[in-house]
CSV table of C-alpha atoms in Angstrom, one decimal:
chain,number,residue,atom,x,y,z
A,1,ALA,CA,0.0,0.0,0.0
A,2,GLN,CA,1.1,3.5,-0.7
A,3,THR,CA,1.8,6.0,2.0
A,4,VAL,CA,2.2,9.8,2.0
A,5,THR,CA,4.1,11.6,4.8
A,6,GLN,CA,4.0,15.3,5.5
A,7,SER,CA,6.5,15.9,8.4
A,8,GLN,CA,5.6,19.6,9.0
A,9,PRO,CA,2.3,19.9,10.8
A,10,GLU,CA,2.6,23.7,10.8
A,11,MET,CA,4.5,26.3,8.8
A,12,SER,CA,4.5,30.1,8.7
A,13,VAL,CA,5.7,32.6,6.1
A,14,GLN,CA,5.9,36.3,5.9
A,15,GLU,CA,3.7,37.9,3.2
A,16,ALA,CA,5.6,38.2,-0.1
A,17,GLU,CA,8.2,35.7,1.0
A,18,THR,CA,8.8,32.1,-0.2
A,19,VAL,CA,7.9,28.9,1.6
A,20,THR,CA,8.5,25.2,0.9
A,21,LEU,CA,6.2,22.5,2.1
A,22,SER,CA,7.7,18.9,2.2
A,23,CYS,CA,6.1,15.6,1.2
A,24,THR,CA,7.5,12.1,0.9
A,25,TYR,CA,5.8,9.0,-0.3
A,26,ASP,CA,6.3,5.3,-0.5
A,27,THR,CA,5.3,3.2,-3.5
A,28,SER,CA,6.6,0.3,-5.6
A,29,GLU,CA,4.7,1.5,-8.6
A,30,SER,CA,6.2,3.4,-11.5
A,31,ASP,CA,3.1,5.0,-13.0
A,32,TYR,CA,1.3,7.5,-10.7
A,33,TYR,CA,0.3,11.1,-10.2
A,34,LEU,CA,1.1,13.4,-7.3
A,35,PHE,CA,-1.0,16.4,-6.2
A,36,TRP,CA,-1.0,19.3,-3.8
A,37,TYR,CA,-4.4,20.3,-2.5
A,38,LYS,CA,-5.3,23.3,-0.5
A,39,GLN,CA,-8.1,23.3,2.1
A,40,PRO,CA,-9.2,26.7,3.4
A,41,PRO,CA,-11.6,27.1,6.3
A,42,SER,CA,-14.4,26.7,3.9
A,43,ARG,CA,-13.4,23.0,3.9
A,44,GLN,CA,-13.5,22.6,0.1
A,45,MET,CA,-10.4,20.9,-1.3
A,46,ILE,CA,-8.9,22.9,-4.1
A,47,LEU,CA,-6.3,21.5,-6.5
A,48,VAL,CA,-3.1,23.5,-6.5
A,49,ILE,CA,-0.8,21.6,-8.8
A,50,ARG,CA,-0.3,18.1,-10.2
A,51,GLN,CA,2.7,16.1,-11.4
A,52,GLU,CA,2.8,13.0,-13.6
A,53,ALA,CA,5.5,10.6,-12.4
A,54,TYR,CA,6.8,9.9,-15.9
A,55,LYS,CA,7.5,13.6,-16.5
A,56,GLN,CA,10.9,14.7,-15.4
A,57,GLN,CA,10.1,18.4,-15.7
A,58,ASN,CA,8.7,19.9,-12.5
A,59,ALA,CA,5.2,21.3,-12.7
A,60,THR,CA,4.6,25.0,-12.3
A,61,GLU,CA,1.3,27.0,-11.8
A,62,ASN,CA,1.9,30.7,-11.5
A,63,ARG,CA,3.4,31.2,-8.0
A,64,PHE,CA,3.3,27.5,-7.2
A,65,SER,CA,5.9,25.1,-8.3
A,66,VAL,CA,7.1,21.6,-7.2
A,67,ASN,CA,10.4,19.9,-6.7
A,68,PHE,CA,9.8,16.3,-7.8
A,69,GLN,CA,12.6,13.9,-6.9
A,70,LYS,CA,11.4,10.5,-8.1
A,71,ALA,CA,14.3,8.4,-6.9
A,72,ALA,CA,14.1,10.0,-3.5
A,73,LYS,CA,10.3,9.8,-3.5
A,74,SER,CA,10.1,13.4,-2.6
A,75,PHE,CA,7.5,16.0,-3.8
A,76,SER,CA,7.8,19.4,-2.2
A,77,LEU,CA,5.7,22.5,-2.9
A,78,LYS,CA,7.2,26.0,-3.2
A,79,ILE,CA,5.0,29.0,-2.9
A,80,SER,CA,6.6,32.2,-4.1
A,81,ASP,CA,5.4,35.7,-3.2
A,82,SER,CA,3.1,34.4,-0.5
A,83,GLN,CA,-0.2,36.1,-0.1
A,84,LEU,CA,-2.7,36.2,2.8
A,85,GLY,CA,-5.1,34.1,0.7
A,86,ASP,CA,-2.6,31.3,0.6
A,87,ALA,CA,-3.2,30.6,4.3
A,88,ALA,CA,-4.8,27.1,4.5
A,89,MET,CA,-4.2,23.5,5.2
A,90,TYR,CA,-2.1,21.9,2.4
A,91,PHE,CA,-2.3,18.2,1.6
A,92,CYS,CA,0.0,16.2,-0.5
A,93,ALA,CA,-1.7,13.3,-2.3
A,94,TYR,CA,-0.8,10.2,-4.4
A,95,ARG,CA,-2.8,8.6,-7.1
A,96,SER,CA,-2.0,5.2,-8.6
A,97,GLU,CA,-2.6,4.6,-12.2
A,98,THR,CA,-3.6,0.9,-11.6
A,99,GLY,CA,-6.9,-0.3,-10.1
A,100,SER,CA,-10.4,0.7,-11.0
A,101,ALA,CA,-11.0,3.5,-8.5
A,102,ARG,CA,-7.8,5.5,-8.9
A,103,GLN,CA,-8.4,6.9,-5.5
A,104,LEU,CA,-6.2,9.5,-3.8
A,105,THR,CA,-4.0,8.7,-0.8
A,106,PHE,CA,-3.5,11.9,1.3
A,107,GLY,CA,-0.8,12.9,3.8
A,108,SER,CA,-1.8,14.4,7.2
A,109,GLY,CA,-1.4,18.0,6.0
A,110,THR,CA,0.6,21.1,6.7
A,111,GLN,CA,-1.2,24.2,8.2
A,112,LEU,CA,0.3,27.2,6.5
A,113,THR,CA,0.0,30.6,8.2
A,114,VAL,CA,0.8,33.8,6.2
A,115,LEU,CA,1.9,36.7,8.4
A,116,PRO,CA,1.2,40.3,7.3
B,1,GLU,CA,-21.9,25.1,-14.4
B,2,THR,CA,-22.7,24.0,-10.8
B,3,GLY,CA,-20.1,22.5,-8.6
B,4,VAL,CA,-20.3,19.6,-6.2
B,5,THR,CA,-22.9,20.3,-3.5
B,6,GLN,CA,-23.4,18.3,-0.3
B,7,SER,CA,-26.1,18.2,2.3
B,8,PRO,CA,-26.5,18.6,5.2
B,9,THR,CA,-23.6,20.8,6.1
B,10,HIS,CA,-23.7,19.8,9.7
B,11,LEU,CA,-25.5,17.2,11.7
B,12,ILE,CA,-25.4,15.6,15.1
B,13,LYS,CA,-26.3,11.9,15.8
B,14,THR,CA,-26.1,9.6,18.7
B,15,ARG,CA,-24.2,6.3,18.8
B,16,GLY,CA,-26.1,3.5,17.2
B,17,GLN,CA,-28.2,5.7,14.9
B,18,GLN,CA,-28.0,5.7,11.1
B,19,VAL,CA,-27.2,8.6,8.9
B,20,THR,CA,-27.5,9.5,5.2
B,21,LEU,CA,-25.4,12.1,3.5
B,22,ARG,CA,-26.1,13.4,0.0
B,23,CYS,CA,-24.0,14.7,-2.8
B,24,SER,CA,-24.8,16.2,-6.2
B,25,SER,CA,-21.9,15.8,-8.6
B,26,GLN,CA,-20.6,18.5,-10.9
B,27,SER,CA,-22.5,18.9,-14.2
B,28,GLY,CA,-21.2,16.3,-16.7
B,29,HIS,CA,-19.4,14.1,-14.0
B,30,ASN,CA,-20.5,10.5,-13.8
B,31,THR,CA,-18.0,9.3,-11.1
B,32,VAL,CA,-18.4,10.1,-7.5
B,33,SER,CA,-16.1,9.3,-4.6
B,34,TRP,CA,-16.5,9.7,-0.9
B,35,TYR,CA,-13.8,10.5,1.6
B,36,GLN,CA,-13.8,10.6,5.4
B,37,GLN,CA,-11.6,13.3,7.1
B,38,ALA,CA,-11.2,13.0,10.8
B,39,LEU,CA,-10.1,16.1,12.7
B,40,GLY,CA,-6.5,17.0,12.1
B,41,GLN,CA,-6.0,14.3,9.5
B,42,GLY,CA,-6.0,13.9,5.7
B,43,PRO,CA,-9.0,12.5,3.9
B,44,GLN,CA,-9.3,8.7,3.6
B,45,PHE,CA,-11.0,7.0,0.6
B,46,ILE,CA,-14.3,5.3,1.5
B,47,PHE,CA,-15.6,4.2,-2.0
B,48,GLN,CA,-16.3,5.3,-5.5
B,49,TYR,CA,-19.4,5.0,-7.7
B,50,TYR,CA,-19.4,4.9,-11.5
B,51,ARG,CA,-22.6,4.6,-13.5
B,52,GLU,CA,-24.5,3.5,-10.4
B,53,GLU,CA,-22.1,0.8,-9.4
B,54,GLU,CA,-19.4,0.7,-6.7
B,55,ASN,CA,-16.1,0.3,-8.5
B,56,GLY,CA,-13.6,0.7,-5.7
B,57,ARG,CA,-13.6,0.6,-1.9
B,58,GLY,CA,-11.2,1.6,0.8
B,59,ASN,CA,-10.7,0.0,4.2
B,60,PHE,CA,-14.1,0.7,5.7
B,61,PRO,CA,-16.6,-1.8,7.2
B,62,PRO,CA,-19.8,-2.8,5.4
B,63,ARG,CA,-21.9,-0.5,7.6
B,64,PHE,CA,-20.6,2.2,5.3
B,65,SER,CA,-22.6,1.9,2.1
B,66,GLY,CA,-23.6,4.0,-0.8
B,67,LEU,CA,-25.8,4.6,-3.8
B,68,GLN,CA,-25.5,6.4,-7.1
B,69,PHE,CA,-28.6,7.5,-9.0
B,70,PRO,CA,-29.2,7.8,-12.7
B,71,ASN,CA,-28.5,11.6,-12.5
B,72,TYR,CA,-25.1,10.7,-10.9
B,73,SER,CA,-26.0,12.1,-7.5
B,74,SER,CA,-24.9,9.9,-4.7
B,75,GLU,CA,-25.7,9.0,-1.1
B,76,LEU,CA,-23.4,7.8,1.7
B,77,ASN,CA,-25.1,5.7,4.4
B,78,VAL,CA,-23.6,4.8,7.7
B,79,ASN,CA,-25.3,2.4,10.0
B,80,ALA,CA,-24.8,1.7,13.7
B,81,LEU,CA,-22.9,4.9,14.2
B,82,GLU,CA,-19.8,4.9,16.5
B,83,LEU,CA,-18.0,7.8,18.2
B,84,ASP,CA,-15.1,7.4,15.8
B,85,ASP,CA,-17.4,8.1,12.8
B,86,SER,CA,-17.3,11.8,13.8
B,87,ALA,CA,-15.6,13.4,10.9
B,88,LEU,CA,-16.0,15.6,7.8
B,89,TYR,CA,-17.3,13.6,4.9
B,90,LEU,CA,-16.2,14.9,1.5
B,91,CYS,CA,-17.8,14.0,-1.8
B,92,ALA,CA,-15.8,14.5,-5.0
B,93,SER,CA,-16.7,14.0,-8.6
B,94,ARG,CA,-14.9,13.7,-11.9
B,95,SER,CA,-15.7,13.1,-15.5
B,96,GLY,CA,-14.7,9.4,-15.6
B,97,PRO,CA,-13.0,6.8,-13.4
B,98,TYR,CA,-10.0,6.4,-15.7
B,99,THR,CA,-9.4,10.0,-16.7
B,100,ASN,CA,-5.7,10.6,-16.8
B,101,THR,CA,-6.1,14.2,-15.5
B,102,GLY,CA,-6.9,12.8,-12.1
B,103,GLU,CA,-8.6,16.0,-11.1
B,104,LEU,CA,-11.3,15.6,-8.6
B,105,PHE,CA,-13.7,18.4,-7.8
B,106,PHE,CA,-14.7,18.4,-4.1
B,107,GLY,CA,-17.7,19.6,-2.2
B,108,GLU,CA,-17.5,21.5,1.1
B,109,GLY,CA,-18.3,18.4,3.1
B,110,SER,CA,-20.8,17.3,5.7
B,111,ARG,CA,-19.6,17.6,9.3
B,112,LEU,CA,-21.0,14.6,11.3
B,113,THR,CA,-20.7,14.6,15.1
B,114,VAL,CA,-21.6,11.4,16.9
B,115,LEU,CA,-22.4,11.7,20.6
């Protein structure tokens, strides 16, 4: 079974600064996707960024980028120019490309605080 | 285009009771998944429905059951409620079970408290 570990329960960053959230995962599969989701107090999970395991190039979405190290099974999220609206719980998630359900396996989350 | 909607938003039950949670999938989405998120934890996969049939299940006992209707809306039923069932229940939909985009669209969840 796959596992996802987020070792930072809480992080804080000054507005306009850069912060990196860590995630490691364990799998024996070669074909999978990795995701970062954001969960604000409204509780709705919002997709931040996705990475296909077969792609060596790191994904980027505006101020959000990842550092994907497949051999090390590491998938960190970098938020540049942090904004107050970035404050939320961030979850790293894994999705296998085998099986019928293709469900997500989530880490335990990192609570990000953005300081004005 | 309407998003994923869930009802009720909050509810309180007592141990041993039964509960039904409802979810309307995003327009055009035929696949619905349910996740349980205990306080301070990440969501855990309960099961998924595709075209009215369960096509995947996580490590949850049979007292967690579900339905999907022809309009792709879904219900999650939990029998014989236990205190540990207290959690946020998230519904998510997508356009197909095998889509390679992997993107799920989530609702805002139903917060269940079991006393």
